[in-house]
């Protein structure tokens, strides 16, 4: 406990050091009577055993539902039959051809009408902007449009304050500390309305107001459409998520249909907003630190899409276009390996068990899987595990190399693996290609980049600044980028690659 308190500002890296010193598995003993004892592991054999081979014995556990009570009975909180119902329904919707068409159309339109105008505006006027905030607004607008058929339009030139957007960080921070503090302490804070628990209560009200308002608007829209017997090609091509889950609630006799719908949609909203925006933020930070990777991605875009003036949101009408970008895919996988959006995962055995590492676990005891640490283990990824190398994801034939999910755990593993994996890659590739081909992402040198105290792996102080490529054509920019790489790689000047652009 003294070590945890001393290193609270770098908790993920501290636990990674513990796991490196203890052969990937470590017992943590909290203060007496605090009920803070748990097993921490990043051993691939243990992860595979818990998430796949003996999946039925490892549930979320009784403590998980208390900590994440705001999620209700959504897919992230549920176990057993309820979870199976959630997963079966969500999978059928995600895998439908209708959803694939809706996804690409929604993302392209938001890039065209939201992302590009905002970035053009801030780059033209030299405005400092937080790219992490931009990406959160982008993904929130997208997932809200897809699930609730409502675009909150948070990504516009004035970057308006959206209550739901501001509420999420308060929720994530409170839930993070619930995982650290003894239950009696955070419950007492919640009862008296103090600190992070007080902010959580207010955020909960804000979130519920947004979701129930959207549900009400959707019902009114459906009622108007039915009363006028109106139909259009666009409407027929849409998936009505609210209707699908409402029907499920009645079919499965879930009690309050409104609450079930709220819990379901909230989990999907948070998952769709947080994970992709976090990955994009870390991606552009790593790209800025590795200009050679950026030049290779830009060259791949030009070679495979055969265009000098790329408007990616107009080009990606087919999934095959995205599949051509192998090196970009490798770079995104490398980001997710080093900075998984959900860095930790909690499990609890329903029966006592012995893990492949030989460690014994008692019934209902707490097990924490550190996905963040797995990407930093030499025994798993080699001596270059801390390097950003998209090449490790590409085979000798130039194809995408697939790693087992219990080794590359960014999308979880086993029966509870992430259903939104393809949706995330689609969004990330469209956004990354658009920005790389149109802008020079230039970050502030002195701006600190550290993880925030949150259940999601986000940047504590954001990701600042973006600059449009000046009046050069992208062919010239490619050469320019390669010169930056040569300067950087061979140390010809005491200048960072981005400073060369600024002075040269």
Short mmCIF file of C-alpha atoms in Angstrom, two decimals:
data_model
loop_
_atom_site.label_atom_id
_atom_site.label_comp_id
_atom_site.label_asym_id
_atom_site.label_seq_id
_atom_site.Cartn_x
_atom_site.Cartn_y
_atom_site.Cartn_z
CA UNK A 1 0.00 0.00 0.00
CA UNK A 2 2.78 2.55 0.70
CA UNK A 3 4.14 1.83 -2.77
CA UNK A 4 0.72 2.28 -4.37
CA UNK A 5 0.18 5.60 -2.59
CA UNK A 6 3.62 6.88 -3.49
CA UNK A 7 3.11 5.98 -7.15
CA UNK A 8 -0.56 6.94 -7.46
CA UNK A 9 0.36 9.48 -10.17
CA UNK A 10 1.85 6.67 -12.33
CA UNK A 11 -0.20 3.69 -11.23
CA UNK A 12 -0.12 1.79 -14.55
CA UNK A 13 3.66 2.05 -14.90
CA UNK A 14 4.17 1.16 -11.24
CA UNK A 15 2.08 -2.01 -11.55
CA UNK A 16 3.97 -2.84 -14.75
CA UNK A 17 7.25 -2.68 -12.80
CA UNK A 18 5.77 -4.98 -10.14
CA UNK A 19 4.76 -7.49 -12.81
CA UNK A 20 8.17 -7.36 -14.49
CA UNK A 21 9.86 -8.16 -11.18
CA UNK A 22 7.44 -10.94 -10.25
CA UNK A 23 7.25 -12.95 -13.49
CA UNK A 24 3.92 -11.46 -14.63
CA UNK A 25 1.78 -12.28 -11.56
CA UNK A 26 1.69 -10.53 -8.19
CA UNK A 27 -0.45 -10.62 -5.04
CA UNK A 28 -1.34 -7.15 -3.72
CA UNK A 29 -2.28 -6.94 -0.04
CA UNK A 30 -4.16 -3.82 1.02
CA UNK A 31 -4.63 -2.43 4.55
CA UNK A 32 -6.10 -4.66 7.23
CA UNK A 33 -9.94 -4.92 7.03
CA UNK A 34 -10.03 -2.76 3.88
CA UNK A 35 -10.85 -5.68 1.55
CA UNK A 36 -8.26 -4.47 -0.96
CA UNK A 37 -6.45 -7.77 -1.57
CA UNK A 38 -6.28 -8.91 -5.18
CA UNK A 39 -4.21 -10.79 -7.72
CA UNK A 40 -2.59 -8.75 -10.50
CA UNK A 41 -1.48 -10.57 -13.64
CA UNK A 42 -0.44 -10.01 -17.25
CA UNK A 43 0.64 -13.59 -17.91
CA UNK A 44 -0.76 -14.59 -21.34
CA UNK A 45 -1.42 -18.12 -20.09
CA UNK A 46 -3.47 -16.77 -17.18
CA UNK A 47 -5.29 -14.30 -19.42
CA UNK A 48 -6.15 -17.04 -21.92
CA UNK A 49 -7.32 -19.34 -19.12
CA UNK A 50 -9.51 -16.71 -17.44
CA UNK A 51 -11.00 -15.11 -20.56
CA UNK A 52 -11.32 -18.21 -22.76
CA UNK A 53 -10.49 -21.70 -21.51
CA UNK A 54 -12.31 -21.47 -18.16
CA UNK A 55 -14.54 -18.54 -19.06
CA UNK A 56 -17.61 -19.86 -17.23
CA UNK A 57 -15.80 -19.74 -13.86
CA UNK A 58 -14.77 -16.09 -14.15
CA UNK A 59 -17.54 -13.53 -13.96
CA UNK A 60 -17.54 -9.80 -13.30
CA UNK A 61 -18.02 -10.62 -9.62
CA UNK A 62 -20.25 -9.09 -6.92
CA UNK A 63 -17.98 -6.07 -6.39
CA UNK A 64 -18.01 -5.01 -10.06
CA UNK A 65 -21.74 -4.28 -10.13
CA UNK A 66 -21.47 -2.08 -7.03
CA UNK A 67 -18.57 -0.04 -8.41
CA UNK A 68 -20.04 0.38 -11.89
CA UNK A 69 -23.62 0.84 -10.75
CA UNK A 70 -24.17 3.71 -13.20
CA UNK A 71 -24.08 1.18 -16.05
CA UNK A 72 -27.05 -0.69 -14.61
CA UNK A 73 -27.71 -3.97 -16.44
CA UNK A 74 -25.95 -3.08 -19.69
CA UNK A 75 -23.64 -5.44 -21.56
CA UNK A 76 -20.52 -4.41 -19.59
CA UNK A 77 -22.11 -5.10 -16.20
CA UNK A 78 -24.15 -8.21 -16.89
CA UNK A 79 -23.29 -11.91 -16.58
CA UNK A 80 -25.00 -15.18 -17.39
CA UNK A 81 -28.24 -15.23 -19.37
CA UNK A 82 -28.65 -11.45 -19.45
CA UNK A 83 -25.17 -10.99 -20.92
CA UNK A 84 -25.87 -13.67 -23.54
CA UNK A 85 -29.05 -11.86 -24.57
CA UNK A 86 -27.19 -8.55 -24.83
CA UNK A 87 -24.35 -10.01 -26.84
CA UNK A 88 -26.53 -12.01 -29.24
CA UNK A 89 -28.69 -8.98 -30.05
CA UNK A 90 -25.80 -6.51 -30.36
CA UNK A 91 -23.79 -8.89 -32.51
CA UNK A 92 -26.67 -9.38 -34.95
CA UNK A 93 -27.04 -5.60 -35.30
CA UNK A 94 -23.31 -4.90 -35.68
CA UNK A 95 -22.89 -7.63 -38.28
CA UNK A 96 -25.78 -6.53 -40.48
CA UNK A 97 -25.14 -4.99 -43.88
CA UNK A 98 -27.39 -2.09 -42.92
CA UNK A 99 -25.14 -1.15 -40.02
CA UNK A 100 -21.98 -1.27 -42.15
CA UNK A 101 -23.53 1.13 -44.65
CA UNK A 102 -24.81 3.40 -41.89
CA UNK A 103 -21.42 3.46 -40.19
CA UNK A 104 -19.39 4.48 -43.21
CA UNK A 105 -21.97 7.05 -44.29
CA UNK A 106 -22.18 8.57 -40.80
CA UNK A 107 -18.40 8.77 -40.34
CA UNK A 108 -17.79 10.25 -43.80
CA UNK A 109 -20.46 12.92 -43.31
CA UNK A 110 -19.14 13.87 -39.86
CA UNK A 111 -15.58 14.13 -41.21
CA UNK A 112 -16.77 16.28 -44.13
CA UNK A 113 -19.15 18.56 -42.23
CA UNK A 114 -17.57 18.52 -38.77
CA UNK A 115 -13.90 17.51 -38.54
CA UNK A 116 -12.52 19.21 -41.66
CA UNK A 117 -14.23 22.60 -41.13
CA UNK A 118 -13.06 22.71 -37.50
CA UNK A 119 -9.46 21.80 -38.33
CA UNK A 120 -9.42 24.22 -41.27
CA UNK A 121 -10.65 26.99 -39.00
CA UNK A 122 -8.17 26.43 -36.16
CA UNK A 123 -5.20 25.97 -38.51
CA UNK A 124 -6.07 29.05 -40.58
CA UNK A 125 -6.33 31.27 -37.50
CA UNK A 126 -3.49 29.65 -35.56
CA UNK A 127 -5.82 28.55 -32.76
CA UNK A 128 -4.44 26.09 -30.22
CA UNK A 129 -6.78 23.11 -30.07
CA UNK A 130 -6.98 19.91 -28.03
CA UNK A 131 -7.07 17.04 -30.52
CA UNK A 132 -8.22 14.62 -27.82
CA UNK A 133 -11.30 16.80 -27.27
CA UNK A 134 -11.88 16.96 -31.04
CA UNK A 135 -11.75 13.17 -31.32
CA UNK A 136 -14.12 12.74 -28.37
CA UNK A 137 -16.62 15.08 -29.99
CA UNK A 138 -16.28 13.27 -33.31
CA UNK A 139 -16.86 9.79 -31.91
CA UNK A 140 -19.66 10.99 -29.62
CA UNK A 141 -21.54 12.54 -32.55
CA UNK A 142 -21.03 9.36 -34.58
CA UNK A 143 -22.15 6.85 -31.96
CA UNK A 144 -25.08 9.01 -30.87
CA UNK A 145 -26.24 9.29 -34.49
CA UNK A 146 -25.98 5.54 -34.98
CA UNK A 147 -27.63 4.42 -31.72
CA UNK A 148 -30.09 7.21 -30.95
CA UNK A 149 -30.64 8.63 -34.42
CA UNK A 150 -29.67 12.01 -32.95
CA UNK A 151 -26.62 14.10 -33.84
CA UNK A 152 -25.75 16.35 -30.84
CA UNK A 153 -23.48 18.40 -33.16
CA UNK A 154 -20.74 18.81 -30.60
CA UNK A 155 -18.13 19.03 -33.38
CA UNK A 156 -18.86 22.46 -34.86
CA UNK A 157 -16.75 25.62 -35.23
CA UNK A 158 -17.74 27.03 -31.83
CA UNK A 159 -17.06 23.68 -30.07
CA UNK A 160 -20.15 24.03 -27.84
CA UNK A 161 -20.37 22.71 -24.30
CA UNK A 162 -22.42 19.52 -24.34
CA UNK A 163 -23.50 18.47 -20.81
CA UNK A 164 -23.20 14.74 -21.63
CA UNK A 165 -19.63 15.24 -22.86
CA UNK A 166 -18.62 17.08 -19.70
CA UNK A 167 -20.28 14.46 -17.48
CA UNK A 168 -18.30 11.45 -18.75
CA UNK A 169 -14.88 12.46 -17.28
CA UNK A 170 -16.46 12.92 -13.84
CA UNK A 171 -17.92 9.41 -14.07
CA UNK A 172 -14.67 7.82 -15.20
CA UNK A 173 -12.62 9.49 -12.48
CA UNK A 174 -15.03 8.50 -9.70
CA UNK A 175 -15.17 4.89 -10.91
CA UNK A 176 -11.36 4.77 -11.06
CA UNK A 177 -11.06 5.74 -7.40
CA UNK A 178 -13.83 3.34 -6.40
CA UNK A 179 -11.51 0.57 -7.59
CA UNK A 180 -8.76 1.84 -5.27
CA UNK A 181 -10.58 3.04 -2.14
CA UNK A 182 -12.21 0.66 0.34
CA UNK A 183 -15.94 0.34 -0.34
CA UNK A 184 -16.92 1.83 3.01
CA UNK A 185 -15.07 5.07 2.20
CA UNK A 186 -16.52 5.76 -1.24
CA UNK A 187 -19.99 4.71 -0.08
CA UNK A 188 -19.75 7.17 2.80
CA UNK A 189 -18.67 9.91 0.38
CA UNK A 190 -21.60 9.02 -1.86
CA UNK A 191 -24.05 9.15 1.06
CA UNK A 192 -22.94 12.58 2.28
CA UNK A 193 -22.41 13.91 -1.26
CA UNK A 194 -18.69 14.67 -1.08
CA UNK A 195 -15.84 15.01 -3.60
CA UNK A 196 -15.80 12.77 -6.67
CA UNK A 197 -18.96 10.97 -5.56
CA UNK A 198 -20.83 14.28 -5.52
CA UNK A 199 -19.68 15.00 -9.08
CA UNK A 200 -20.67 11.46 -10.07
CA UNK A 201 -24.24 12.02 -8.87
CA UNK A 202 -24.58 15.21 -10.90
CA UNK A 203 -23.06 13.52 -13.96
CA UNK A 204 -25.48 10.59 -13.58
CA UNK A 205 -28.44 12.99 -13.71
CA UNK A 206 -27.02 14.71 -16.79
CA UNK A 207 -26.44 11.42 -18.61
CA UNK A 208 -29.94 10.13 -17.84
CA UNK A 209 -31.51 13.38 -19.00
CA UNK A 210 -29.70 13.14 -22.36
CA UNK A 211 -30.53 9.48 -23.00
CA UNK A 212 -34.20 9.68 -21.96
CA UNK A 213 -34.65 12.85 -24.02
CA UNK A 214 -33.25 11.10 -27.09
CA UNK A 215 -35.45 8.06 -26.50
CA UNK A 216 -38.52 10.31 -26.19
CA UNK A 217 -37.61 12.18 -29.40
CA UNK A 218 -37.18 8.88 -31.21
CA UNK A 219 -40.58 7.61 -30.08
CA UNK A 220 -42.25 10.82 -31.23
CA UNK A 221 -40.53 10.52 -34.58
CA UNK A 222 -41.69 6.92 -35.00
CA UNK A 223 -45.24 7.88 -34.02
CA UNK A 224 -45.33 10.68 -36.60
CA UNK A 225 -43.96 8.40 -39.30
CA UNK A 226 -46.50 5.66 -38.53
CA UNK A 227 -49.41 8.09 -38.40
CA UNK A 228 -48.59 9.47 -41.84
CA UNK A 229 -47.57 6.07 -43.27
CA UNK A 230 -44.39 7.70 -44.53
CA UNK A 231 -41.38 5.78 -45.73
CA UNK A 232 -38.25 6.56 -47.67
CA UNK A 233 -35.20 4.73 -48.95
CA UNK A 234 -33.09 6.40 -46.25
CA UNK A 235 -35.44 5.37 -43.45
CA UNK A 236 -35.69 1.81 -44.74
CA UNK A 237 -31.90 1.59 -44.77
CA UNK A 238 -31.58 2.58 -41.10
CA UNK A 239 -31.40 0.29 -38.11
CA UNK A 240 -33.70 1.36 -35.31
CA UNK A 241 -31.59 0.38 -32.29
CA UNK A 242 -34.08 1.75 -29.79
CA UNK A 243 -36.90 -0.31 -31.28
CA UNK A 244 -34.73 -3.44 -31.42
CA UNK A 245 -33.79 -3.26 -27.73
CA UNK A 246 -37.29 -2.25 -26.65
CA UNK A 247 -38.65 -5.34 -28.36
CA UNK A 248 -35.97 -7.37 -26.60
CA UNK A 249 -36.96 -5.94 -23.20
CA UNK A 250 -40.58 -7.05 -23.64
CA UNK A 251 -39.60 -10.42 -25.09
CA UNK A 252 -37.23 -11.27 -22.23
CA UNK A 253 -39.49 -9.72 -19.57
CA UNK A 254 -36.73 -7.40 -18.35
CA UNK A 255 -38.89 -5.45 -15.90
CA UNK A 256 -38.81 -1.75 -16.72
CA UNK A 257 -38.29 -1.46 -20.52
CA UNK A 258 -37.17 2.16 -20.15
CA UNK A 259 -34.44 1.29 -17.65
CA UNK A 260 -33.27 -1.67 -19.72
CA UNK A 261 -33.10 0.54 -22.81
CA UNK A 262 -31.24 3.26 -20.89
CA UNK A 263 -28.67 0.78 -19.47
CA UNK A 264 -28.12 -0.84 -22.85
CA UNK A 265 -27.68 2.37 -24.81
CA UNK A 266 -25.44 4.00 -22.17
CA UNK A 267 -22.95 1.12 -22.28
CA UNK A 268 -22.80 1.25 -26.07
CA UNK A 269 -22.53 5.05 -26.09
CA UNK A 270 -19.60 5.05 -23.67
CA UNK A 271 -17.87 2.19 -25.47
CA UNK A 272 -18.27 3.80 -28.88
CA UNK A 273 -17.16 7.25 -27.72
CA UNK A 274 -14.26 6.55 -25.37
CA UNK A 275 -12.20 3.77 -26.88
CA UNK A 276 -11.82 5.09 -30.44
CA UNK A 277 -11.15 8.69 -29.39
CA UNK A 278 -8.47 7.56 -26.91
CA UNK A 279 -6.75 5.40 -29.51
CA UNK A 280 -6.71 8.25 -32.05
CA UNK A 281 -5.16 10.61 -29.50
CA UNK A 282 -2.30 8.25 -28.67
CA UNK A 283 -1.90 7.47 -32.38
CA UNK A 284 -1.20 11.08 -33.38
CA UNK A 285 1.12 11.61 -30.43
CA UNK A 286 3.18 8.57 -31.41
CA UNK A 287 3.08 9.65 -35.05
CA UNK A 288 4.50 13.05 -34.09
CA UNK A 289 7.32 11.30 -32.20
CA UNK A 290 7.99 8.96 -35.16
CA UNK A 291 7.96 11.03 -38.40
CA UNK A 292 9.31 8.12 -40.45
CA UNK A 293 6.10 6.18 -39.70
CA UNK A 294 4.04 9.14 -40.85
CA UNK A 295 5.90 9.35 -44.17
CA UNK A 296 5.37 5.62 -44.77
CA UNK A 297 1.64 5.92 -44.08
CA UNK A 298 1.39 8.90 -46.42
CA UNK A 299 3.25 6.99 -49.12
CA UNK A 300 0.91 4.02 -48.66
CA UNK A 301 -2.11 6.31 -49.02
CA UNK A 302 -0.79 7.80 -52.25
CA UNK A 303 0.23 4.41 -53.68
CA UNK A 304 -2.93 2.46 -52.89
CA UNK A 305 -5.56 5.13 -53.32
CA UNK A 306 -3.77 6.82 -56.24
CA UNK A 307 -4.67 10.39 -55.51
CA UNK A 308 -2.77 13.58 -54.77
CA UNK A 309 -5.61 15.61 -53.29
CA UNK A 310 -7.17 13.06 -50.96
CA UNK A 311 -10.65 13.50 -49.58
CA UNK A 312 -10.85 10.21 -47.78
CA UNK A 313 -14.42 10.68 -46.68
CA UNK A 314 -15.46 10.64 -50.37
CA UNK A 315 -13.30 7.69 -51.36
CA UNK A 316 -14.18 5.06 -48.80
CA UNK A 317 -17.33 3.66 -50.35
CA UNK A 318 -16.09 0.10 -50.04
CA UNK A 319 -14.49 -1.83 -47.23
CA UNK A 320 -11.82 -3.00 -49.67
CA UNK A 321 -10.41 0.54 -49.84
CA UNK A 322 -9.61 0.46 -46.14
CA UNK A 323 -8.11 -3.02 -46.35
CA UNK A 324 -5.41 -1.75 -48.73
CA UNK A 325 -3.88 0.36 -45.95
CA UNK A 326 -1.85 -2.43 -44.33
CA UNK A 327 0.87 -0.24 -42.83
CA UNK A 328 -1.72 2.11 -41.33
CA UNK A 329 -3.49 -0.90 -39.83
CA UNK A 330 -0.19 -2.05 -38.33
CA UNK A 331 0.42 1.41 -36.86
CA UNK A 332 -3.03 1.43 -35.25
CA UNK A 333 -2.47 -2.05 -33.79
CA UNK A 334 0.86 -0.87 -32.39
CA UNK A 335 -0.87 2.07 -30.68
CA UNK A 336 -3.47 -0.26 -29.18
CA UNK A 337 -0.72 -2.62 -27.99
CA UNK A 338 1.08 0.16 -26.10
CA UNK A 339 -1.98 2.18 -25.07
CA UNK A 340 -5.07 -0.07 -24.85
CA UNK A 341 -8.14 2.16 -24.29
CA UNK A 342 -9.24 -0.10 -21.41
CA UNK A 343 -5.95 -0.80 -19.60
CA UNK A 344 -7.30 -3.05 -16.83
CA UNK A 345 -9.97 -5.74 -16.58
CA UNK A 346 -11.54 -7.14 -13.41
CA UNK A 347 -12.63 -10.74 -12.88
CA UNK A 348 -13.79 -12.89 -9.96
CA UNK A 349 -13.90 -16.72 -9.86
CA UNK A 350 -17.25 -18.24 -8.97
CA UNK A 351 -15.33 -21.23 -7.58
CA UNK A 352 -11.82 -21.52 -6.13
CA UNK A 353 -9.26 -22.30 -8.81
CA UNK A 354 -5.56 -22.63 -9.64
CA UNK A 355 -4.22 -20.52 -12.51
CA UNK A 356 -1.70 -21.84 -15.08
CA UNK A 357 0.99 -19.77 -13.28
CA UNK A 358 0.35 -21.89 -10.17
CA UNK A 359 -1.34 -19.13 -8.17
CA UNK A 360 -4.42 -20.09 -6.15
CA UNK A 361 -7.52 -17.87 -6.25
CA UNK A 362 -10.41 -18.08 -3.83
CA UNK A 363 -14.11 -17.85 -4.65
CA UNK A 364 -15.23 -14.26 -5.35
CA UNK A 365 -11.67 -12.95 -4.91
CA UNK A 366 -10.60 -10.07 -7.12
CA UNK A 367 -8.33 -10.61 -10.14
CA UNK A 368 -7.02 -7.68 -12.17
CA UNK A 369 -5.73 -8.30 -15.69
CA UNK A 370 -3.29 -5.58 -16.77
CA UNK A 371 -3.59 -5.23 -20.55
CA UNK A 372 -1.41 -2.12 -20.34
CA UNK A 373 1.45 -4.12 -18.83
CA UNK A 374 1.19 -6.93 -21.39
CA UNK A 375 2.31 -4.58 -24.17
CA UNK A 376 5.44 -3.70 -22.18
CA UNK A 377 6.76 -7.17 -21.43
CA UNK A 378 9.94 -8.28 -23.23
CA UNK A 379 9.01 -11.93 -22.74
CA UNK A 380 5.79 -11.34 -24.70
CA UNK A 381 6.78 -8.82 -27.40
CA UNK A 382 10.59 -8.94 -27.45
CA UNK A 383 13.34 -6.56 -26.38
CA UNK A 384 11.92 -3.81 -28.61
CA UNK A 385 8.53 -3.97 -26.81
CA UNK A 386 8.66 -0.27 -25.87
CA UNK A 387 9.34 0.85 -29.44
CA UNK A 388 6.61 2.01 -31.81
CA UNK A 389 7.09 -0.41 -34.74
CA UNK A 390 4.15 -0.97 -37.11
CA UNK A 391 6.37 -3.46 -38.97
CA UNK A 392 5.81 -6.05 -36.24
CA UNK A 393 2.23 -6.36 -37.52
CA UNK A 394 3.16 -7.05 -41.16
CA UNK A 395 4.21 -10.43 -42.56
CA UNK A 396 7.01 -11.02 -45.08
CA UNK A 397 4.32 -11.17 -47.79
CA UNK A 398 3.16 -7.66 -46.87
CA UNK A 399 -0.06 -8.83 -45.22
CA UNK A 400 -1.50 -8.04 -41.79
CA UNK A 401 -0.08 -10.31 -39.11
CA UNK A 402 -2.68 -11.59 -36.66
CA UNK A 403 -1.73 -12.13 -33.02
CA UNK A 404 -3.84 -14.22 -30.61
CA UNK A 405 -6.31 -12.15 -28.61
CA UNK A 406 -4.86 -13.30 -25.28
CA UNK A 407 -1.56 -11.67 -26.34
CA UNK A 408 -3.03 -8.60 -28.07
CA UNK A 409 -5.79 -7.77 -25.61
CA UNK A 410 -6.90 -4.30 -26.74
CA UNK A 411 -10.28 -5.77 -27.74
CA UNK A 412 -10.46 -8.23 -24.82
CA UNK A 413 -10.43 -11.97 -25.56
CA UNK A 414 -12.67 -15.02 -25.52
CA UNK A 415 -16.48 -14.89 -25.52
CA UNK A 416 -16.46 -11.28 -24.21
CA UNK A 417 -14.23 -9.95 -26.97
CA UNK A 418 -15.22 -6.49 -28.22
CA UNK A 419 -18.06 -6.47 -30.75
CA UNK A 420 -17.09 -3.00 -31.99
CA UNK A 421 -13.62 -3.92 -33.22
CA UNK A 422 -14.35 -3.47 -36.93
CA UNK A 423 -16.34 -0.30 -36.23
CA UNK A 424 -13.34 1.15 -34.35
CA UNK A 425 -10.86 0.35 -37.13
CA UNK A 426 -13.20 1.82 -39.75
CA UNK A 427 -13.48 5.13 -37.89
CA UNK A 428 -9.79 5.29 -37.03
CA UNK A 429 -8.65 4.62 -40.59
CA UNK A 430 -10.95 7.22 -42.14
CA UNK A 431 -10.00 9.88 -39.60
CA UNK A 432 -6.27 9.07 -39.65
CA UNK A 433 -6.10 9.07 -43.45
CA UNK A 434 -7.99 12.37 -43.68
CA UNK A 435 -5.75 14.17 -41.20
CA UNK A 436 -2.43 12.74 -42.35
CA UNK A 437 -3.13 13.61 -45.98
CA UNK A 438 -4.36 17.12 -45.25
CA UNK A 439 -2.54 18.43 -42.16
CA UNK A 440 0.79 18.51 -40.43
CA UNK A 441 0.08 17.64 -36.83
CA UNK A 442 2.48 19.85 -34.90
CA UNK A 443 2.39 19.48 -31.13
CA UNK A 444 3.70 21.74 -28.40
CA UNK A 445 7.10 20.45 -27.28
CA UNK A 446 6.68 21.31 -23.60
CA UNK A 447 3.12 19.99 -23.32
CA UNK A 448 3.08 17.04 -20.85
CA UNK A 449 1.62 13.74 -22.10
CA UNK A 450 0.65 11.46 -19.21
CA UNK A 451 -2.31 9.12 -18.58
CA UNK A 452 -5.24 10.50 -16.59
CA UNK A 453 -6.62 8.86 -13.45
CA UNK A 454 -9.51 7.19 -15.20
CA UNK A 455 -10.88 3.77 -16.07
CA UNK A 456 -10.06 4.63 -19.69
CA UNK A 457 -6.52 5.33 -20.92
CA UNK A 458 -6.77 9.02 -21.80
CA UNK A 459 -4.31 11.91 -21.74
CA UNK A 460 -4.51 13.94 -18.56
CA UNK A 461 -3.77 17.28 -20.23
CA UNK A 462 -5.03 16.56 -23.73
CA UNK A 463 -3.15 16.68 -27.04
CA UNK A 464 -2.52 20.26 -28.16
CA UNK A 465 -2.28 21.91 -31.56
CA UNK A 466 -2.67 21.09 -35.27
CA UNK A 467 -1.29 22.84 -38.36
CA UNK A 468 -2.49 22.61 -41.95
CA UNK A 469 0.02 21.65 -44.61
CA UNK A 470 1.03 24.95 -46.23
CA UNK A 471 0.62 25.68 -49.92
CA UNK A 472 2.67 22.64 -50.91
CA UNK A 473 1.15 19.75 -52.81
CA UNK A 474 1.17 16.45 -50.98
CA UNK A 475 3.91 15.11 -53.24
CA UNK A 476 6.20 17.88 -51.95
CA UNK A 477 5.00 17.25 -48.44
CA UNK A 478 5.97 13.60 -48.75
CA UNK A 479 9.52 14.55 -49.75
CA UNK A 480 9.54 17.13 -46.96
CA UNK A 481 8.47 14.48 -44.45
CA UNK A 482 11.16 12.09 -45.66
CA UNK A 483 13.79 14.82 -45.21
CA UNK A 484 12.53 15.26 -41.67
CA UNK A 485 12.99 11.55 -41.13
CA UNK A 486 16.56 11.58 -42.45
CA UNK A 487 17.44 14.49 -40.19
CA UNK A 488 15.82 12.73 -37.27
CA UNK A 489 17.28 9.29 -37.93
CA UNK A 490 20.87 10.33 -38.66
CA UNK A 491 21.12 13.30 -36.30
CA UNK A 492 22.37 15.72 -38.95
CA UNK A 493 21.03 18.67 -36.98
CA UNK A 494 20.31 19.37 -33.33
CA UNK A 495 16.69 19.94 -34.30
CA UNK A 496 13.61 17.80 -33.90
CA UNK A 497 11.84 16.93 -37.12
CA UNK A 498 8.97 19.35 -36.44
CA UNK A 499 11.30 22.22 -35.63
CA UNK A 500 12.99 21.74 -39.01
CA UNK A 501 9.64 22.38 -40.67
CA UNK A 502 9.05 25.45 -38.56
CA UNK A 503 12.45 27.04 -39.31
CA UNK A 504 13.04 25.70 -42.82
#
